[in-house]
Structure formats: C-alpha cells, structure tokens
C-alpha cells in the first residue's frame, strides 16, 4: 500500500521531527516524511532534515504581511507536495481557524503536558511551580484554539523530587518521541479518526486498554 505523505512543521530543534523521521525508516511504518517546513530560517531542525535527505522549505512568517498570507503559502506548499497529514512539532506560530478547518482531521500537534492542563508556554516551569506529581504529553488534533482540540493519545510521566524544569522536560521529551509516531500511525491506519468533536478508535485499540500510552500497533 502507498505510504501516507507527511509534512512536519517546525520552528526549532526538531527532536520530535527526528523521532517521526526515525519511525518512518521502518519499512512497516505507514508514513513517509515527504516535507519539513520551518518558519524560522535558522531552526536547527532544518539541518537534521537535510541530513535525513528530506525535502525542506523555509516559509518565514516575517516575509508576509499577515497571518492569512503566511498560511496561504503554507497551504500551497503542502498541496504541491501532495501531503496527507501535517504534524506540528515545536511549530511556534498560532494557526487560524481557517487553516485548522482546511486540514481538519489531518493536522496534529504534540504538547508537553497532559492537556487540557497546562496549555500554552513555559509548561514545565509552571508544572514544577504548581507542584503536580504527574506530568506527561499529549498528541491532539489541531483546532482553532491553541493546544486544544480532540486528544488522540497521552502518556503520563512522574514528577520526581528534585526535578527542575529541565529535568522534567527531558523526561517528558523521551515519551513525546514514542507517543508522536504511535499516534500518527493510529491515524494513518484508520484506527483513530476525528468524528465531530471527538476521536473514535477501532475496537482493536480500545480493547487493549492502552490508549493512555498508545503502542505502535502491528
Ligand atoms: C516539544 O516539547 C513539543 O511538545 C512542544 O515543543 C517542543 C518541541 O521540541 N510543542 P522539538 O523541537 O520537537 O525538539
């Protein structure tokens, strides 16, 4: 079967992008990373994508007068590359409702908290300050509001005594790198899909009881 064509949108170091690239190296993984777009010309992730031989494009938001024109350029690049699913991976631009609805069901994001708790920025610092004992990460469909949208999968991570924001971030990031490829695979295989405002799963997935830490299903 033809592999789904994936675009990854980044702004920074691109470690989640790298995790998706690595997962897609497995011949059995149902996706091919066809395009990496960065809105920042100096994003370190661009070099990693280059090393992996993946087509890269810089679409710098500063070159556009408004958000709509920037997103029109993004949309055109995605269409030209015949992209099926778009993964945001540390992409630091807020997308409009129009973009989210144009890519509805095919646009996903990863966030380093157990949403809907701790949306937004400086998540790790805020979790440490709040004294939470469980942290984690979430992969969700993108909707018009930031860090909201139906949840596809989550992984919980303990907050340990002595943690600071950096230690916690590193522990969560390790799980992000597992969760993102697993959730993308669920979507591509049709084992999870957006139905109205929620996500429905194939029975074979719900029966395992493993949705809090979705495995890559064989
Ligand atoms: C990750 O923590 C991700 O959850 C958040 O931004 C960070 C990006 O890191 N949205 P990287 O660029 O994937 O290394």
Tab-separated table of C-alpha atoms and ligand atoms in Angstrom:
chain	number	residue	atom	x	y	z
A	1	UNK	CA	0.000	0.000	0.000
A	2	UNK	CA	1.189	3.532	-0.753
A	3	UNK	CA	2.570	5.289	2.286
A	4	UNK	CA	0.864	8.389	3.634
A	5	UNK	CA	2.775	11.562	2.832
A	6	UNK	CA	3.603	13.563	5.944
A	7	UNK	CA	4.739	17.154	6.364
A	8	UNK	CA	6.311	18.250	9.634
A	9	UNK	CA	6.187	21.911	10.612
A	10	UNK	CA	8.953	23.059	12.942
A	11	UNK	CA	10.406	26.244	14.415
A	12	UNK	CA	13.299	24.912	16.491
A	13	UNK	CA	15.491	21.953	17.340
A	14	UNK	CA	13.215	19.336	15.788
A	15	UNK	CA	13.675	16.378	18.123
A	16	UNK	CA	10.069	15.270	17.613
A	17	UNK	CA	10.585	15.696	13.881
A	18	UNK	CA	13.615	13.409	14.205
A	19	UNK	CA	11.542	10.823	16.095
A	20	UNK	CA	8.998	10.798	13.258
A	21	UNK	CA	11.787	10.527	10.666
A	22	UNK	CA	13.306	7.597	12.591
A	23	UNK	CA	9.953	5.820	12.921
A	24	UNK	CA	9.321	6.251	9.191
A	25	UNK	CA	12.604	4.480	8.406
A	26	UNK	CA	10.926	1.225	9.408
A	27	UNK	CA	9.627	-0.278	6.175
A	28	UNK	CA	6.458	-1.330	8.031
A	29	UNK	CA	5.676	2.194	9.239
A	30	UNK	CA	2.795	3.508	7.115
A	31	UNK	CA	4.189	7.017	6.557
A	32	UNK	CA	6.838	8.721	4.530
A	33	UNK	CA	8.157	12.088	5.732
A	34	UNK	CA	7.854	13.992	2.476
A	35	UNK	CA	8.434	17.573	3.588
A	36	UNK	CA	9.751	19.615	6.509
A	37	UNK	CA	8.748	23.266	6.687
A	38	UNK	CA	10.244	25.754	9.106
A	39	UNK	CA	9.008	29.279	9.671
A	40	UNK	CA	12.446	30.135	11.056
A	41	UNK	CA	15.380	30.066	8.615
A	42	UNK	CA	17.809	29.196	11.414
A	43	UNK	CA	15.845	26.383	13.029
A	44	UNK	CA	18.391	23.666	13.943
A	45	UNK	CA	15.863	21.038	12.864
A	46	UNK	CA	16.348	22.066	9.227
A	47	UNK	CA	19.888	20.681	9.236
A	48	UNK	CA	18.671	17.392	10.717
A	49	UNK	CA	16.018	17.107	7.989
A	50	UNK	CA	18.720	17.807	5.409
A	51	UNK	CA	20.923	15.051	6.837
A	52	UNK	CA	17.990	12.686	6.514
A	53	UNK	CA	17.607	13.672	2.861
A	54	UNK	CA	14.162	15.129	3.340
A	55	UNK	CA	12.814	17.966	1.237
A	56	UNK	CA	12.959	21.190	3.258
A	57	UNK	CA	11.346	24.528	2.835
A	58	UNK	CA	11.593	27.756	4.806
A	59	UNK	CA	8.399	29.770	4.853
A	60	UNK	CA	9.315	32.705	7.033
A	61	UNK	CA	6.272	34.325	8.609
A	62	UNK	CA	8.191	37.618	8.630
A	63	UNK	CA	8.056	37.690	4.828
A	64	UNK	CA	4.277	38.031	4.891
A	65	UNK	CA	2.074	40.969	5.763
A	66	UNK	CA	-0.440	38.940	7.672
A	67	UNK	CA	-1.220	35.513	9.040
A	68	UNK	CA	-3.590	34.683	6.189
A	69	UNK	CA	-0.932	35.213	3.506
A	70	UNK	CA	1.612	33.197	5.509
A	71	UNK	CA	-0.846	30.334	5.855
A	72	UNK	CA	-1.786	30.509	2.163
A	73	UNK	CA	1.908	29.917	1.377
A	74	UNK	CA	1.995	27.000	3.835
A	75	UNK	CA	-1.152	25.547	2.311
A	76	UNK	CA	0.234	25.824	-1.238
A	77	UNK	CA	3.499	24.106	-0.253
A	78	UNK	CA	1.564	21.272	1.412
A	79	UNK	CA	-0.716	20.853	-1.576
A	80	UNK	CA	2.182	20.935	-4.042
A	81	UNK	CA	3.902	18.159	-2.079
A	82	UNK	CA	0.621	16.163	-2.021
A	83	UNK	CA	0.661	15.953	1.756
A	84	UNK	CA	-1.873	13.723	3.510
A	85	UNK	CA	-1.166	14.579	7.177
A	86	UNK	CA	0.544	17.543	8.816
A	87	UNK	CA	2.414	17.178	12.124
A	88	UNK	CA	3.253	20.274	14.133
A	89	UNK	CA	6.434	19.628	16.078
A	90	UNK	CA	7.500	22.646	18.081
A	91	UNK	CA	5.927	24.950	15.485
A	92	UNK	CA	5.683	28.299	17.236
A	93	UNK	CA	3.029	30.036	15.148
A	94	UNK	CA	-0.634	30.119	16.053
A	95	UNK	CA	-2.686	28.843	13.128
A	96	UNK	CA	-6.033	30.367	12.199
A	97	UNK	CA	-9.362	28.572	12.342
A	98	UNK	CA	-9.405	28.555	8.546
A	99	UNK	CA	-6.126	26.633	8.305
A	100	UNK	CA	-7.287	24.229	11.021
A	101	UNK	CA	-10.551	23.623	9.217
A	102	UNK	CA	-8.885	23.231	5.786
A	103	UNK	CA	-6.742	20.450	7.323
A	104	UNK	CA	-9.360	19.144	9.706
A	105	UNK	CA	-8.696	15.576	10.769
A	106	UNK	CA	-5.263	15.680	9.147
A	107	UNK	CA	-3.459	18.255	11.299
A	108	UNK	CA	-1.999	17.177	14.650
A	109	UNK	CA	0.225	18.619	17.347
A	110	UNK	CA	2.271	17.434	20.289
A	111	UNK	CA	2.261	19.305	23.575
A	112	UNK	CA	4.380	18.590	26.681
A	113	UNK	CA	1.585	18.339	29.233
A	114	UNK	CA	-1.486	16.302	29.970
A	115	UNK	CA	-3.961	18.596	28.223
A	116	UNK	CA	-6.257	20.316	28.963
A	117	UNK	CA	-3.982	21.106	31.911
A	118	UNK	CA	-1.054	23.440	31.252
A	119	UNK	CA	-1.720	24.605	27.737
A	120	UNK	CA	0.430	27.424	26.338
A	121	UNK	CA	4.072	28.282	27.034
A	122	UNK	CA	6.588	27.630	29.855
A	123	UNK	CA	4.739	24.461	30.650
A	124	UNK	CA	7.493	22.696	32.595
A	125	UNK	CA	8.223	25.661	34.872
A	126	UNK	CA	4.514	26.047	35.535
A	127	UNK	CA	4.100	22.363	36.407
A	128	UNK	CA	7.022	22.497	38.842
A	129	UNK	CA	5.594	25.645	40.430
A	130	UNK	CA	2.163	24.073	40.729
A	131	UNK	CA	3.659	21.029	42.439
A	132	UNK	CA	1.892	18.499	40.228
A	133	UNK	CA	3.004	14.894	40.729
A	134	UNK	CA	2.026	13.673	37.286
A	135	UNK	CA	3.059	15.340	34.065
A	136	UNK	CA	3.085	13.973	30.547
A	137	UNK	CA	2.472	14.709	26.913
A	138	UNK	CA	-0.471	14.836	24.542
A	139	UNK	CA	-0.972	14.374	20.828
A	140	UNK	CA	-4.138	16.068	19.647
A	141	UNK	CA	-5.940	17.274	16.551
A	142	UNK	CA	-5.440	20.973	15.979
A	143	UNK	CA	-8.475	23.176	16.294
A	144	UNK	CA	-8.899	26.942	16.201
A	145	UNK	CA	-7.858	27.366	19.849
A	146	UNK	CA	-4.234	26.874	20.925
A	147	UNK	CA	-3.374	23.475	22.488
A	148	UNK	CA	-6.952	22.314	22.428
A	149	UNK	CA	-8.669	20.005	20.014
A	150	UNK	CA	-9.613	16.364	20.396
A	151	UNK	CA	-6.990	14.245	22.142
A	152	UNK	CA	-5.575	11.252	20.260
A	153	UNK	CA	-3.144	9.903	22.855
A	154	UNK	CA	-1.381	10.786	26.082
A	155	UNK	CA	1.493	9.437	28.123
A	156	UNK	CA	1.863	10.191	31.830
A	157	UNK	CA	5.278	10.884	33.345
A	158	UNK	CA	6.048	11.220	37.065
A	159	UNK	CA	7.386	14.424	38.537
A	160	UNK	CA	10.204	13.344	40.869
A	161	UNK	CA	11.598	15.011	43.978
A	162	UNK	CA	14.432	17.327	42.964
A	163	UNK	CA	13.078	17.907	39.464
A	164	UNK	CA	13.587	21.273	37.881
A	165	UNK	CA	12.001	22.351	34.607
A	166	UNK	CA	14.882	20.978	32.533
A	167	UNK	CA	14.918	17.552	34.176
A	168	UNK	CA	11.165	17.243	33.828
A	169	UNK	CA	11.262	18.431	30.214
A	170	UNK	CA	13.856	15.782	29.354
A	171	UNK	CA	11.778	13.010	30.945
A	172	UNK	CA	8.652	14.129	29.096
A	173	UNK	CA	10.502	14.561	25.807
A	174	UNK	CA	11.571	10.929	25.833
A	175	UNK	CA	7.908	9.946	25.957
A	176	UNK	CA	6.961	12.516	23.320
A	177	UNK	CA	9.301	10.749	20.935
A	178	UNK	CA	7.417	7.483	21.464
A	179	UNK	CA	3.927	8.931	21.549
A	180	UNK	CA	4.034	11.026	18.386
A	181	UNK	CA	4.908	8.247	15.914
A	182	UNK	CA	2.444	5.908	17.662
A	183	UNK	CA	-0.433	8.378	17.382
A	184	UNK	CA	0.360	9.248	13.773
A	185	UNK	CA	0.306	5.552	12.955
A	186	UNK	CA	-3.096	5.172	14.609
A	187	UNK	CA	-4.460	7.878	12.322
A	188	UNK	CA	-2.912	6.641	9.111
A	189	UNK	CA	-4.065	3.084	9.743
A	190	UNK	CA	-7.583	4.422	10.316
A	191	UNK	CA	-7.528	3.085	13.883
A	192	UNK	CA	-8.220	6.571	15.246
A	193	UNK	CA	-10.176	9.268	13.469
A	194	UNK	CA	-11.794	12.595	14.135
A	195	UNK	CA	-15.563	12.228	14.432
A	196	UNK	CA	-17.244	15.553	15.100
A	197	UNK	CA	-15.534	16.966	18.156
A	198	UNK	CA	-14.083	13.712	19.432
A	199	UNK	CA	-11.796	10.890	18.427
A	200	UNK	CA	-13.130	7.431	17.729
A	201	UNK	CA	-10.943	4.370	17.800
A	202	UNK	CA	-11.014	0.979	16.249
A	203	UNK	CA	-12.218	-1.643	18.714
A	204	UNK	CA	-8.900	-3.445	18.487
A	205	UNK	CA	-7.291	-0.375	20.046
A	206	UNK	CA	-9.796	0.313	22.798
A	207	UNK	CA	-9.808	-3.372	23.767
A	208	UNK	CA	-6.137	-3.237	24.701
A	209	UNK	CA	-6.826	-0.523	27.275
A	210	UNK	CA	-3.554	1.011	26.169
A	211	UNK	CA	-4.815	4.319	24.855
A	212	UNK	CA	-3.112	6.250	27.603
A	213	UNK	CA	0.182	5.048	26.156
A	214	UNK	CA	-0.713	4.044	22.610
A	215	UNK	CA	1.539	1.305	21.324
A	216	UNK	CA	2.584	1.116	17.705
A	217	UNK	CA	0.109	-1.469	16.542
A	218	UNK	CA	1.389	-4.297	14.313
B	1	LIG	C1	8.206	19.766	22.432
B	1	LIG	O1	8.273	19.714	23.812
B	1	LIG	C2	6.787	19.768	21.951
B	1	LIG	O2	5.925	19.036	22.772
B	1	LIG	C3	6.415	21.232	22.015
B	1	LIG	O3	7.568	21.910	21.619
B	1	LIG	C4	8.712	21.108	21.886
B	1	LIG	C5	9.424	20.952	20.591
B	1	LIG	O4	10.633	20.261	20.734
B	1	LIG	N1	5.264	21.525	21.198
B	1	LIG	P1	11.353	19.681	19.452
B	1	LIG	O5	11.603	20.853	18.504
B	1	LIG	O6	10.470	18.654	18.844
B	1	LIG	O7	12.644	19.119	19.964
